[in-house]
Structures are given as C-alpha cells and as structure tokens.
Short mmCIF file of C-alpha atoms in Angstrom, two decimals:
data_model
loop_
_atom_site.label_atom_id
_atom_site.label_comp_id
_atom_site.label_asym_id
_atom_site.label_seq_id
_atom_site.Cartn_x
_atom_site.Cartn_y
_atom_site.Cartn_z
CA MET F 1 147.91 49.10 -38.04
CA ASP F 2 149.11 48.84 -41.63
CA GLU F 3 146.92 50.08 -44.45
CA VAL F 4 145.84 47.44 -46.93
CA ARG F 5 145.03 48.21 -50.50
CA ILE F 6 141.41 47.87 -51.58
CA ILE F 7 140.62 47.01 -55.18
CA GLU F 8 137.00 47.53 -56.25
CA ILE F 9 135.86 44.82 -58.63
CA LYS F 10 132.61 45.63 -60.40
CA LYS F 11 130.06 43.57 -62.23
CA SER F 12 126.54 44.63 -63.17
CA ILE F 13 123.46 42.88 -61.85
CA PHE F 14 120.26 42.70 -63.89
CA GLU F 15 116.82 43.40 -62.36
CA ASP F 16 113.16 43.31 -63.23
CA ASN F 17 112.07 41.15 -60.36
CA ASP F 18 110.70 44.07 -58.32
CA ARG F 19 107.46 44.32 -60.28
CA ASP F 20 106.85 40.58 -60.02
CA ALA F 21 107.42 40.80 -56.28
CA ASP F 22 104.97 43.69 -55.87
CA ASN F 23 102.34 41.80 -57.86
CA LEU F 24 102.81 38.69 -55.76
CA ARG F 25 102.53 40.76 -52.57
CA LYS F 26 99.22 42.22 -53.79
CA GLU F 27 97.81 38.79 -54.66
CA LEU F 28 98.83 37.38 -51.29
CA LYS F 29 97.18 40.34 -49.57
CA GLU F 30 93.92 39.56 -51.40
CA ARG F 31 94.15 35.92 -50.29
CA GLY F 32 95.06 36.89 -46.73
CA VAL F 33 98.38 35.04 -46.77
CA PHE F 34 101.27 36.75 -44.97
CA LEU F 35 104.57 35.64 -46.53
CA LEU F 36 107.68 35.54 -44.34
CA ASN F 37 111.10 35.14 -45.97
CA LEU F 38 113.66 33.54 -43.63
CA MET F 39 117.33 33.80 -44.55
CA SER F 40 120.75 32.96 -43.08
CA SER F 41 124.11 31.33 -43.75
CA PRO F 42 124.17 27.56 -44.10
CA GLY F 43 123.84 25.93 -40.70
CA SER F 44 122.68 28.96 -38.70
CA GLY F 45 119.59 27.12 -37.48
CA LYS F 46 116.75 28.19 -39.78
CA THR F 47 114.95 24.85 -39.57
CA THR F 48 115.34 24.44 -35.81
CA THR F 49 114.14 28.02 -35.30
CA LEU F 50 111.08 27.37 -37.47
CA ILE F 51 110.19 24.20 -35.56
CA SER F 52 110.49 26.07 -32.27
CA ALA F 53 108.46 29.06 -33.54
CA ILE F 54 105.76 26.91 -35.16
CA SER F 55 105.17 25.02 -31.91
CA LEU F 56 104.31 28.38 -30.30
CA LEU F 57 102.18 29.62 -33.23
CA LYS F 58 100.16 26.48 -33.93
CA GLY F 59 96.50 26.97 -33.11
CA LYS F 60 96.92 30.73 -33.39
CA LEU F 61 97.72 30.87 -37.10
CA GLY F 62 97.33 28.54 -40.08
CA ILE F 63 100.89 27.94 -41.24
CA ALA F 64 102.55 26.40 -44.31
CA VAL F 65 106.27 26.09 -45.00
CA MET F 66 108.38 26.04 -48.17
CA GLU F 67 111.90 24.72 -47.70
CA ALA F 68 114.28 25.83 -50.43
CA ASP F 69 117.52 23.96 -50.95
CA ILE F 70 119.79 23.11 -53.81
CA ASP F 71 119.46 19.45 -52.94
CA SER F 72 118.17 17.02 -50.26
CA ASP F 73 114.89 17.15 -48.39
CA VAL F 74 116.13 16.63 -44.85
CA ASP F 75 114.77 19.97 -43.62
CA ALA F 76 111.28 19.60 -45.08
CA ARG F 77 111.01 16.10 -43.65
CA LYS F 78 112.14 17.34 -40.26
CA ILE F 79 109.60 20.19 -40.17
CA LYS F 80 106.73 18.00 -41.35
CA GLU F 81 107.66 15.27 -38.87
CA GLU F 82 108.03 17.57 -35.88
CA THR F 83 105.21 20.05 -36.50
CA GLY F 84 102.71 18.18 -38.70
CA ILE F 85 102.02 21.28 -40.79
CA GLU F 86 101.93 21.50 -44.60
CA THR F 87 105.53 21.58 -45.81
CA ILE F 88 107.04 21.36 -49.26
CA GLN F 89 110.64 21.19 -50.41
CA LEU F 90 111.76 23.44 -53.24
CA HIS F 91 114.86 22.45 -55.19
CA THR F 92 116.41 25.40 -56.85
CA GLY F 93 118.31 23.53 -59.56
CA GLY F 94 121.60 24.91 -58.31
CA MET F 95 120.28 28.45 -57.87
CA CYS F 96 121.63 30.39 -54.91
CA HIS F 97 118.43 32.28 -54.04
CA LEU F 98 114.71 32.55 -54.75
CA ASP F 99 113.17 35.42 -56.64
CA ALA F 100 109.46 36.31 -56.75
CA GLU F 101 108.71 34.02 -59.70
CA MET F 102 110.36 31.03 -58.01
CA THR F 103 108.53 31.82 -54.77
CA ARG F 104 105.28 31.92 -56.73
CA GLN F 105 106.01 28.44 -58.13
CA GLY F 106 106.36 27.22 -54.57
CA LEU F 107 103.16 28.92 -53.38
CA GLU F 108 101.22 27.34 -56.25
CA ASN F 109 102.06 23.98 -54.75
CA LEU F 110 100.61 24.83 -51.35
CA THR F 111 96.90 24.56 -50.51
CA LEU F 112 96.80 27.98 -48.77
CA GLN F 113 93.07 27.68 -48.02
CA GLU F 114 93.48 27.97 -44.27
CA THR F 115 96.89 29.54 -44.32
CA ASP F 116 97.49 32.87 -42.59
CA LEU F 117 101.26 32.58 -42.61
CA ALA F 118 103.39 31.08 -45.40
CA ILE F 119 107.06 30.75 -44.53
CA LEU F 120 109.81 30.54 -47.13
CA GLU F 121 113.07 29.12 -45.81
CA ASN F 122 115.42 30.56 -48.39
CA VAL F 123 118.69 28.95 -49.57
CA GLY F 124 121.44 29.20 -46.93
CA ASN F 125 123.37 32.17 -48.26
CA LEU F 126 124.09 35.67 -46.89
CA VAL F 127 124.59 37.26 -50.29
CA CYS F 128 122.26 36.50 -53.18
CA PRO F 129 118.91 36.07 -51.39
CA ALA F 130 119.27 39.67 -50.16
CA GLU F 131 119.31 40.93 -53.75
CA PHE F 132 115.96 39.48 -54.78
CA ASP F 133 112.61 40.59 -53.40
CA THR F 134 110.57 37.39 -53.00
CA GLY F 135 107.26 39.21 -52.60
CA SER F 136 107.38 38.65 -48.85
CA CYS F 137 105.68 40.86 -46.27
CA CYS F 138 108.71 40.68 -44.03
CA ASN F 139 112.30 39.51 -44.07
CA VAL F 140 113.81 37.77 -41.09
CA MET F 141 117.40 36.59 -40.85
CA ILE F 142 119.35 34.47 -38.43
CA LEU F 143 122.94 35.16 -37.47
CA SER F 144 124.39 32.43 -35.29
CA VAL F 145 126.98 33.08 -32.60
CA PRO F 146 129.72 30.87 -34.16
CA GLU F 147 129.65 32.99 -37.32
CA GLY F 148 130.92 36.01 -35.42
CA HIS F 149 129.74 39.52 -34.61
CA ASP F 150 131.53 41.04 -37.62
CA LYS F 151 129.17 39.61 -40.23
CA PRO F 152 127.05 42.79 -40.64
CA LEU F 153 130.26 44.52 -41.77
CA LYS F 154 130.92 41.95 -44.47
CA TYR F 155 127.39 41.24 -45.72
CA PRO F 156 125.79 44.70 -45.54
CA LEU F 157 122.81 44.20 -47.87
CA MET F 158 121.40 41.17 -46.03
CA PHE F 159 121.38 43.04 -42.73
CA SER F 160 119.97 46.20 -44.27
CA ILE F 161 116.88 44.52 -45.77
CA CYS F 162 115.82 42.51 -42.71
CA ASP F 163 113.12 43.60 -40.28
CA VAL F 164 114.35 41.19 -37.62
CA VAL F 165 117.74 39.63 -36.90
CA LEU F 166 117.58 36.58 -34.63
CA VAL F 167 120.93 35.96 -32.96
CA ASN F 168 120.85 32.17 -32.58
CA LYS F 169 122.92 29.64 -30.61
CA ILE F 170 123.26 32.18 -27.82
CA ASP F 171 123.83 29.21 -25.45
CA VAL F 172 127.31 28.58 -26.89
CA ALA F 173 128.44 32.21 -26.67
CA PRO F 174 130.90 31.40 -23.84
CA TYR F 175 132.86 29.12 -26.20
CA PHE F 176 133.31 31.71 -28.93
CA ASP F 177 134.85 35.18 -29.23
CA PHE F 178 131.41 36.68 -29.64
CA ASN F 179 130.39 40.08 -28.33
CA TYR F 180 126.61 40.49 -28.35
CA GLU F 181 126.66 44.26 -27.81
CA GLU F 182 129.13 44.71 -30.67
CA CYS F 183 126.95 42.46 -32.82
CA VAL F 184 123.90 44.65 -32.17
CA ARG F 185 125.97 47.78 -32.88
CA ASN F 186 127.17 46.31 -36.19
CA ILE F 187 123.63 45.36 -37.19
CA HIS F 188 122.34 48.85 -36.38
CA LEU F 189 125.17 50.39 -38.38
CA ARG F 190 123.62 48.66 -41.40
CA ASN F 191 120.00 48.99 -40.36
CA PRO F 192 119.03 51.22 -37.42
CA LYS F 193 115.43 49.92 -37.52
CA ALA F 194 116.27 46.21 -37.30
CA LYS F 195 114.87 44.41 -34.29
CA VAL F 196 117.55 42.18 -32.79
CA MET F 197 116.54 39.23 -30.62
CA PRO F 198 118.85 36.69 -28.97
CA ILE F 199 117.53 33.14 -29.14
CA CYS F 200 118.49 29.53 -28.64
CA ALA F 201 116.34 27.63 -31.12
CA LYS F 202 117.37 24.27 -29.66
CA THR F 203 116.03 25.05 -26.17
CA GLY F 204 113.40 27.57 -27.31
CA GLU F 205 114.96 30.38 -25.25
CA GLY F 206 113.88 33.77 -26.55
CA VAL F 207 111.75 32.37 -29.38
CA GLN F 208 108.50 33.63 -27.87
CA ALA F 209 109.64 37.25 -28.17
CA PHE F 210 109.94 36.57 -31.89
CA THR F 211 106.57 34.80 -32.26
CA ASP F 212 104.85 37.56 -30.25
CA TRP F 213 106.31 40.10 -32.64
CA LEU F 214 105.24 38.01 -35.62
CA LEU F 215 101.67 37.54 -34.35
CA THR F 216 101.31 41.30 -34.02
CA GLU F 217 102.77 41.87 -37.49
CA VAL F 218 100.35 39.40 -39.11
CA LYS F 219 97.40 40.87 -37.21
CA ASN F 220 98.27 44.46 -38.17
CA TRP F 221 98.81 43.41 -41.78
CA LYS F 222 95.42 41.64 -41.92
CA ASN F 223 93.66 44.76 -40.55
CA LYS F 224 95.38 47.08 -43.01
CA ASN F 225 93.60 47.98 -46.26
CA MET K 1 108.28 9.09 -41.95
CA ASP K 2 105.91 11.12 -44.18
CA GLU K 3 106.81 11.78 -47.79
CA VAL K 4 107.21 15.45 -48.70
CA ARG K 5 106.63 16.75 -52.17
CA ILE K 6 109.63 18.02 -54.08
CA ILE K 7 109.19 20.73 -56.68
CA GLU K 8 112.11 21.27 -59.07
CA ILE K 9 112.60 24.94 -59.87
CA LYS K 10 114.92 25.55 -62.84
CA LYS K 11 116.84 28.52 -64.08
CA SER K 12 119.68 28.51 -66.60
CA ILE K 13 123.19 29.68 -65.77
CA PHE K 14 125.44 31.23 -68.38
CA GLU K 15 129.06 30.17 -68.83
CA ASP K 16 132.19 31.10 -70.72
CA ASN K 17 134.40 31.48 -67.73
CA ASP K 18 136.07 28.08 -68.17
CA ARG K 19 138.36 29.22 -70.98
CA ASP K 20 139.41 32.33 -69.01
CA ALA K 21 140.17 30.10 -66.04
CA ASP K 22 142.28 27.71 -68.12
CA ASN K 23 144.22 30.61 -69.61
CA LEU K 24 144.86 32.07 -66.17
CA ARG K 25 146.04 28.69 -64.91
CA LYS K 26 148.53 28.45 -67.79
CA GLU K 27 149.89 31.94 -67.16
CA LEU K 28 150.29 31.25 -63.46
CA LYS K 29 152.13 28.02 -64.27
CA GLU K 30 154.57 29.98 -66.43
CA ARG K 31 155.13 32.43 -63.60
CA GLY K 32 155.47 29.65 -61.03
CA VAL K 33 152.58 30.88 -58.89
CA PHE K 34 150.34 28.20 -57.37
CA LEU K 35 146.84 29.60 -56.80
CA LEU K 36 144.73 28.21 -53.96
CA ASN K 37 141.04 29.05 -53.79
CA LEU K 38 139.66 28.89 -50.24
CA MET K 39 135.89 28.76 -49.78
CA SER K 40 133.33 28.33 -46.99
CA SER K 41 130.13 29.70 -45.46
CA PRO K 42 130.36 33.07 -43.69
CA GLY K 43 132.05 32.67 -40.33
CA SER K 44 133.51 29.18 -40.81
CA GLY K 45 137.00 30.41 -40.00
CA LYS K 46 138.72 31.04 -43.34
CA THR K 47 140.82 33.93 -42.06
CA THR K 48 141.83 32.24 -38.80
CA THR K 49 142.76 29.08 -40.73
CA LEU K 50 144.89 31.11 -43.14
CA ILE K 51 146.74 32.85 -40.32
CA SER K 52 147.44 29.51 -38.67
CA ALA K 53 148.54 27.88 -41.95
CA ILE K 54 150.70 30.83 -43.03
CA SER K 55 152.59 30.77 -39.73
CA LEU K 56 153.62 27.19 -40.56
CA LEU K 57 154.42 27.89 -44.23
CA LYS K 58 156.39 31.15 -43.82
CA GLY K 59 160.03 30.67 -44.77
CA LYS K 60 159.14 27.60 -46.83
CA LEU K 61 157.06 29.38 -49.47
CA GLY K 62 156.63 32.95 -50.68
CA ILE K 63 152.96 33.69 -49.99
CA ALA K 64 150.48 36.42 -50.94
CA VAL K 65 146.82 36.66 -49.98
CA MET K 66 143.74 38.14 -51.66
CA GLU K 67 140.78 38.64 -49.34
CA ALA K 68 137.49 38.90 -51.18
CA ASP K 69 134.49 40.40 -49.45
CA ILE K 70 131.46 42.39 -50.40
CA ASP K 71 132.46 45.04 -47.90
CA SER K 72 134.86 45.82 -45.03
CA ASP K 73 138.57 45.06 -44.83
CA VAL K 74 138.74 43.49 -41.37
CA ASP K 75 140.08 40.18 -42.68
CA ALA K 76 142.82 41.64 -44.86
CA ARG K 77 143.95 43.84 -42.00
CA LYS K 78 144.01 40.91 -39.63
CA ILE K 79 146.07 38.73 -41.97
CA LYS K 80 148.54 41.47 -42.75
CA GLU K 81 148.87 42.39 -39.08
CA GLU K 82 149.33 38.83 -37.84
CA THR K 83 151.48 37.37 -40.64
CA GLY K 84 153.21 40.36 -42.24
CA ILE K 85 152.78 38.93 -45.73
CA GLU K 86 151.51 40.76 -48.82
CA THR K 87 147.71 40.96 -48.50
CA ILE K 88 145.09 42.80 -50.53
CA GLN K 89 141.37 43.18 -50.04
CA LEU K 90 139.09 42.66 -53.01
CA HIS K 91 135.62 44.21 -52.88
CA THR K 92 133.28 42.43 -55.17
CA GLY K 93 130.75 45.23 -55.59
CA GLY K 94 128.01 43.06 -54.19
CA MET K 95 128.99 39.98 -56.19
CA CYS K 96 128.60 36.65 -54.44
CA HIS K 97 131.66 34.93 -55.91
CA LEU K 98 134.83 35.49 -57.91
CA ASP K 99 135.29 34.22 -61.43
CA ALA K 100 138.60 33.92 -63.32
CA GLU K 101 138.51 37.48 -64.65
CA MET K 102 137.87 38.94 -61.19
CA THR K 103 140.64 36.76 -59.77
CA ARG K 104 142.96 38.04 -62.47
CA GLN K 105 142.16 41.64 -61.47
CA GLY K 106 143.23 40.74 -57.96
CA LEU K 107 146.45 39.01 -59.05
CA GLU K 108 147.41 42.06 -61.14
CA ASN K 109 147.50 44.01 -57.92
CA LEU K 110 149.98 41.67 -56.25
CA THR K 111 153.75 41.83 -56.78
CA LEU K 112 154.08 38.05 -57.27
CA GLN K 113 157.84 38.29 -57.87
CA GLU K 114 158.77 36.02 -54.99
CA THR K 115 155.40 34.37 -54.64
CA ASP K 116 155.12 30.59 -54.84
CA LEU K 117 151.63 30.46 -53.36
CA ALA K 118 148.83 32.96 -53.94
CA ILE K 119 145.76 32.40 -51.81
CA LEU K 120 142.32 33.66 -52.72
CA GLU K 121 139.92 33.82 -49.79
CA ASN K 122 136.65 33.72 -51.72
CA VAL K 123 133.37 35.36 -50.60
CA GLY K 124 131.71 33.46 -47.73
CA ASN K 125 129.13 31.44 -49.64
CA LEU K 126 128.59 27.69 -50.17
CA VAL K 127 126.75 28.10 -53.45
CA CYS K 128 127.96 30.53 -56.11
CA PRO K 129 131.75 30.30 -55.69
CA ALA K 130 131.48 26.59 -56.50
CA GLU K 131 130.03 27.41 -59.92
CA PHE K 132 132.92 29.53 -61.14
CA ASP K 133 136.42 28.23 -61.85
CA THR K 134 138.78 30.92 -60.59
CA GLY K 135 141.80 29.52 -62.42
CA SER K 136 143.09 28.01 -59.19
CA CYS K 137 145.34 24.94 -58.98
CA CYS K 138 143.36 23.59 -56.07
CA ASN K 139 140.12 24.24 -54.21
CA VAL K 140 139.97 23.97 -50.45
CA MET K 141 136.85 24.45 -48.37
CA ILE K 142 136.11 24.77 -44.69
CA LEU K 143 133.06 23.28 -43.04
CA SER K 144 132.78 24.28 -39.40
CA VAL K 145 131.25 22.04 -36.74
CA PRO K 146 128.39 24.44 -35.80
CA GLU K 147 127.11 24.32 -39.40
CA GLY K 148 126.27 20.64 -39.06
CA HIS K 149 127.31 17.38 -40.72
CA ASP K 150 124.42 17.49 -43.23
CA LYS K 151 125.83 20.34 -45.31
CA PRO K 152 127.31 18.10 -48.06
CA LEU K 153 123.75 16.88 -48.71
CA LYS K 154 122.44 20.42 -49.20
CA TYR K 155 125.35 22.04 -51.04
CA PRO K 156 126.52 19.22 -53.30
CA LEU K 157 128.52 21.16 -55.89
CA MET K 158 130.78 22.88 -53.37
CA PHE K 159 131.80 19.59 -51.81
CA SER K 160 132.23 17.89 -55.18
CA ILE K 161 134.74 20.42 -56.54
CA CYS K 162 137.02 20.61 -53.50
CA ASP K 163 140.28 18.70 -53.16
CA VAL K 164 140.34 19.19 -49.40
CA VAL K 165 137.62 19.78 -46.80
CA LEU K 166 138.89 21.17 -43.52
CA VAL K 167 136.43 20.45 -40.70
CA ASN K 168 137.06 23.44 -38.44
CA LYS K 169 136.09 24.32 -34.84
CA ILE K 170 136.50 20.68 -33.92
CA ASP K 171 137.13 21.85 -30.32
CA VAL K 172 133.46 22.79 -29.85
CA ALA K 173 132.09 19.48 -31.21
CA PRO K 174 130.91 18.41 -27.71
CA TYR K 175 128.49 21.38 -27.63
CA PHE K 176 126.82 20.58 -30.96
CA ASP K 177 124.92 17.65 -32.48
CA PHE K 178 127.82 16.97 -34.80
CA ASN K 179 128.88 13.51 -35.94
CA TYR K 180 132.34 13.58 -37.52
CA GLU K 181 132.08 10.11 -39.09
CA GLU K 182 128.72 10.99 -40.65
CA CYS K 183 130.21 14.26 -41.89
CA VAL K 184 133.05 12.38 -43.62
CA ARG K 185 130.55 9.90 -45.09
CA ASN K 186 128.40 12.75 -46.44
CA ILE K 187 131.43 14.47 -47.97
CA HIS K 188 132.55 11.24 -49.65
CA LEU K 189 129.04 10.70 -51.01
CA ARG K 190 129.59 13.90 -52.96
CA ASN K 191 133.29 13.47 -53.63
CA PRO K 192 135.00 10.13 -52.88
CA LYS K 193 138.45 11.66 -53.56
CA ALA K 194 138.14 14.59 -51.13
CA LYS K 195 140.70 14.68 -48.35
CA VAL K 196 138.98 15.47 -45.06
CA MET K 197 141.00 16.92 -42.19
CA PRO K 198 139.70 17.94 -38.76
CA ILE K 199 141.25 21.17 -37.49
CA CYS K 200 140.92 23.84 -34.85
CA ALA K 201 142.23 26.98 -36.53
CA LYS K 202 142.17 28.93 -33.25
CA THR K 203 144.57 26.57 -31.44
CA GLY K 204 146.34 25.32 -34.59
CA GLU K 205 145.32 21.70 -33.92
CA GLY K 206 145.49 19.65 -37.11
CA VAL K 207 146.61 22.55 -39.31
CA GLN K 208 150.04 21.04 -39.96
CA ALA K 209 148.49 18.03 -41.69
CA PHE K 210 146.97 20.53 -44.11
CA THR K 211 150.13 22.57 -44.65
CA ASP K 212 152.16 19.36 -45.16
CA TRP K 213 149.70 18.32 -47.84
CA LEU K 214 149.85 21.79 -49.42
CA LEU K 215 153.67 21.90 -49.45
CA THR K 216 153.72 18.57 -51.31
CA GLU K 217 151.06 19.78 -53.76
CA VAL K 218 152.99 22.95 -54.57
CA LYS K 219 156.25 21.02 -54.94
CA ASN K 220 154.71 18.42 -57.27
CA TRP K 221 153.05 21.15 -59.30
CA LYS K 222 156.32 23.07 -59.71
CA ASN K 223 158.10 19.92 -60.91
CA LYS K 224 155.39 19.07 -63.42
CA ASN K 225 155.79 20.20 -67.03
#
C-alpha cells in the first residue's frame, strides 16, 4: 500500500474547566446525585437508549434527564412522553459540547430532591464533548453499527475517556461491513479498561446488562465516603 | 403532549476567520482550483462517497484530496489506494474542525499544478465545521439514513450553510424509521435552496447526479470573472 503524507496541524486549546468539574462532582456527592454523561455521534441512538434504560431503572432509582441540543426539543419531549420522568431540554446556543459550568446551569433547573441519577445527554459530537469534564461520575458513549468499527481509531479521546461503550443498532449488523470483534479491539486499543456492551436500543436487547452495571455503580458510589 | 422547559445556555464564539477565508478563495480562483468542503457526522460515508464520485470524475477533472481527521490515516490510504489520485492526510491535533488557515496549510502540501478540484474531507462533526468558513467554493454534506430524518432540526447551522445534502445509505432505509420526504422537508426548513440527492455510496446509486451537478458548478466557476 502506498504511503500517504501526514501533515500535523496544531492549535492550542484553553482549559480551566477541570476545577469547576471537580467542585461540581463534590457538590453532587453531598446531595447524593450520581451524574452520568452520555455521548455519541448524531443519530447513534442516545435518546432511544435512555428510554429503554429508564424503563428498566424506574422504581429502582429516582432519575432526571437533561437533553442538550443546539436546537429543537424533540428528544426531551420524547423522553418525557415515554418515561414520565423529569426532563429538561438544554439549548447550547450553538455550542458543540457542555462543560461543567453549563452542566451546572442545567442541574439548577432540575428539582433533584428525589433524584439518585441525573443523566446528561450531551450534544451529538464525537470530538468536543470528550475535551470537557462535565463533573460527571461516569462517561458512557454509544457507537452505532452504521458508523463503522474504525471510529476508535479516528476519535481517540472520546473512546479513551469513557467507562462504557454501548455498541448500538446491533440488529442491523448484517447489512453493514461491521466487525464486532475488530470494534472491541479498536476500543481497547484506546482504552483497555472500557466495558463494551452490544445493544439494540429499539428492541431493548442487551440494555439490561448496561442498567445492571449502572445500578451497581450508583450503589457503590453512594456507599463510598 | 407535555411541555418541556427549555433553558438557553449561551457562550460567545470568537471570529476573524472570514477575511482569511475570503482571501483564500480569491487566491484559489487565481490558480483555477475549485475547493469543495465535504462534511458529515462520523461514519456517514464521506470517504466511500468520495471514492465513488472520483471514479466518475477522473479524466474530466484534475482532483486532489485532503483527508482531515484527529487521528489515523485509514481514509487517506483508502482513497489513494482505490483512486490513485493525490491524497494527503491532515491531523488536526485534536481540533474538531478546519478553518481557512488550517485548510491553507493543507493546500500548501498539495501540488495543485493540474488540479481543477481540491476536496477537503472535514472532521466528522455536524457542529463545529459549520461555524468556520474554510475558503471553499461550495459546501456539501452527507446525512446518512441511520442518523434519522430529524437531524436538520437539531443541527440547524450545518444544514443552512450547505449547497448540497447527499442522503446516503439509502439502500438500508427499509431497516430504519427513516422518512425521506420528511427529511427533505426538514432540510428545506433550514435551507430552502439546498439541493437534496439520495445516494448509496457503496453501490454508486445516485452518485452521478451529484458529480453532474459538481462538473457544472466547476465549469461555471471557471468561466466566471
């Protein structure tokens, strides 16, 4: 195979969000609210996955959802309609991600009195959300089958910061050139500790493995000083 | 249906890229190089679409490709291997988009002597690339069927700045809740002038309508003072 030339283009990125995120994490710990940050490309199935997961978690945990989008409120309406839980829509004013301060603005608009688990559905984007700690207790991402098993190679940071990668739309795998084993290998290249779980959010297949994991995480976190 | 609360989160975005982009456009006009900026979510099929389009355009136009990614060179290798044309990989150093100055750095690494059409495959991202004029003569985006027909509602800017929206993976539409007519309606809500073309990059279905349009665009642009 021919060699191709690689040109490194650099641009600096500013930071001072990490302290804000740590402070938010401490405050949430005091209030007993576990914050989950859910990320993916546009159209990977974040909302459908949440609806499926919430139906399994309802009654076991108090849950509230923040839907972040640049525009529209279709997702928040869908979640509220299908699950009945407290849901708000965050509009980011064009911003491509949420940082800790923006997440805090969202949390301030939730009741949180009986909430054990607050879920942030981040802006659909595999790049920028990975660069900003939201103050979450865990990061979960969805990679959907149609996107391809090579994505961990192209978007390394996102895969390296996630505790769990849900491989969604596993039902349509036969119609795509998608190799699950290679996908898992690529994810573990970036993040050997990442838990990888195949799911079909539409049918609910595999979602319980994820909610079981999440229940244990929340429980362990609550018991930790 | 229940109302959901919407909280507007604001953050300013800096700009002075527009002048750079205009200057680059002028220089490219003098050199007779038409720059196309191709954008989409991760995994929508940018590279496969390019390979399919280039196979129809080869011999009619001198073409060069710049593949922008945060990491890896799988796409640039694939394009070079399958089309034989001049291809370079741009690594963005973590950046989520290319602006005019970064595009210029890429162009400086191409020969461009017999190039009529330079193609920039932007970073897979529906948000940030839309905010930065690259200096291109036209913007083309791909929305793939598995992403869903609601994307123009959630990512308004991207759809509003594109001359053409290619609706890719049209072959798998029967396996998804995808409504093509609603998709076109949503796109035209954002951008009444956008040309929308259904394609299947893998089989080549519909790609010639796009390359015919592009050939005419390049020809008209060359003839314009």
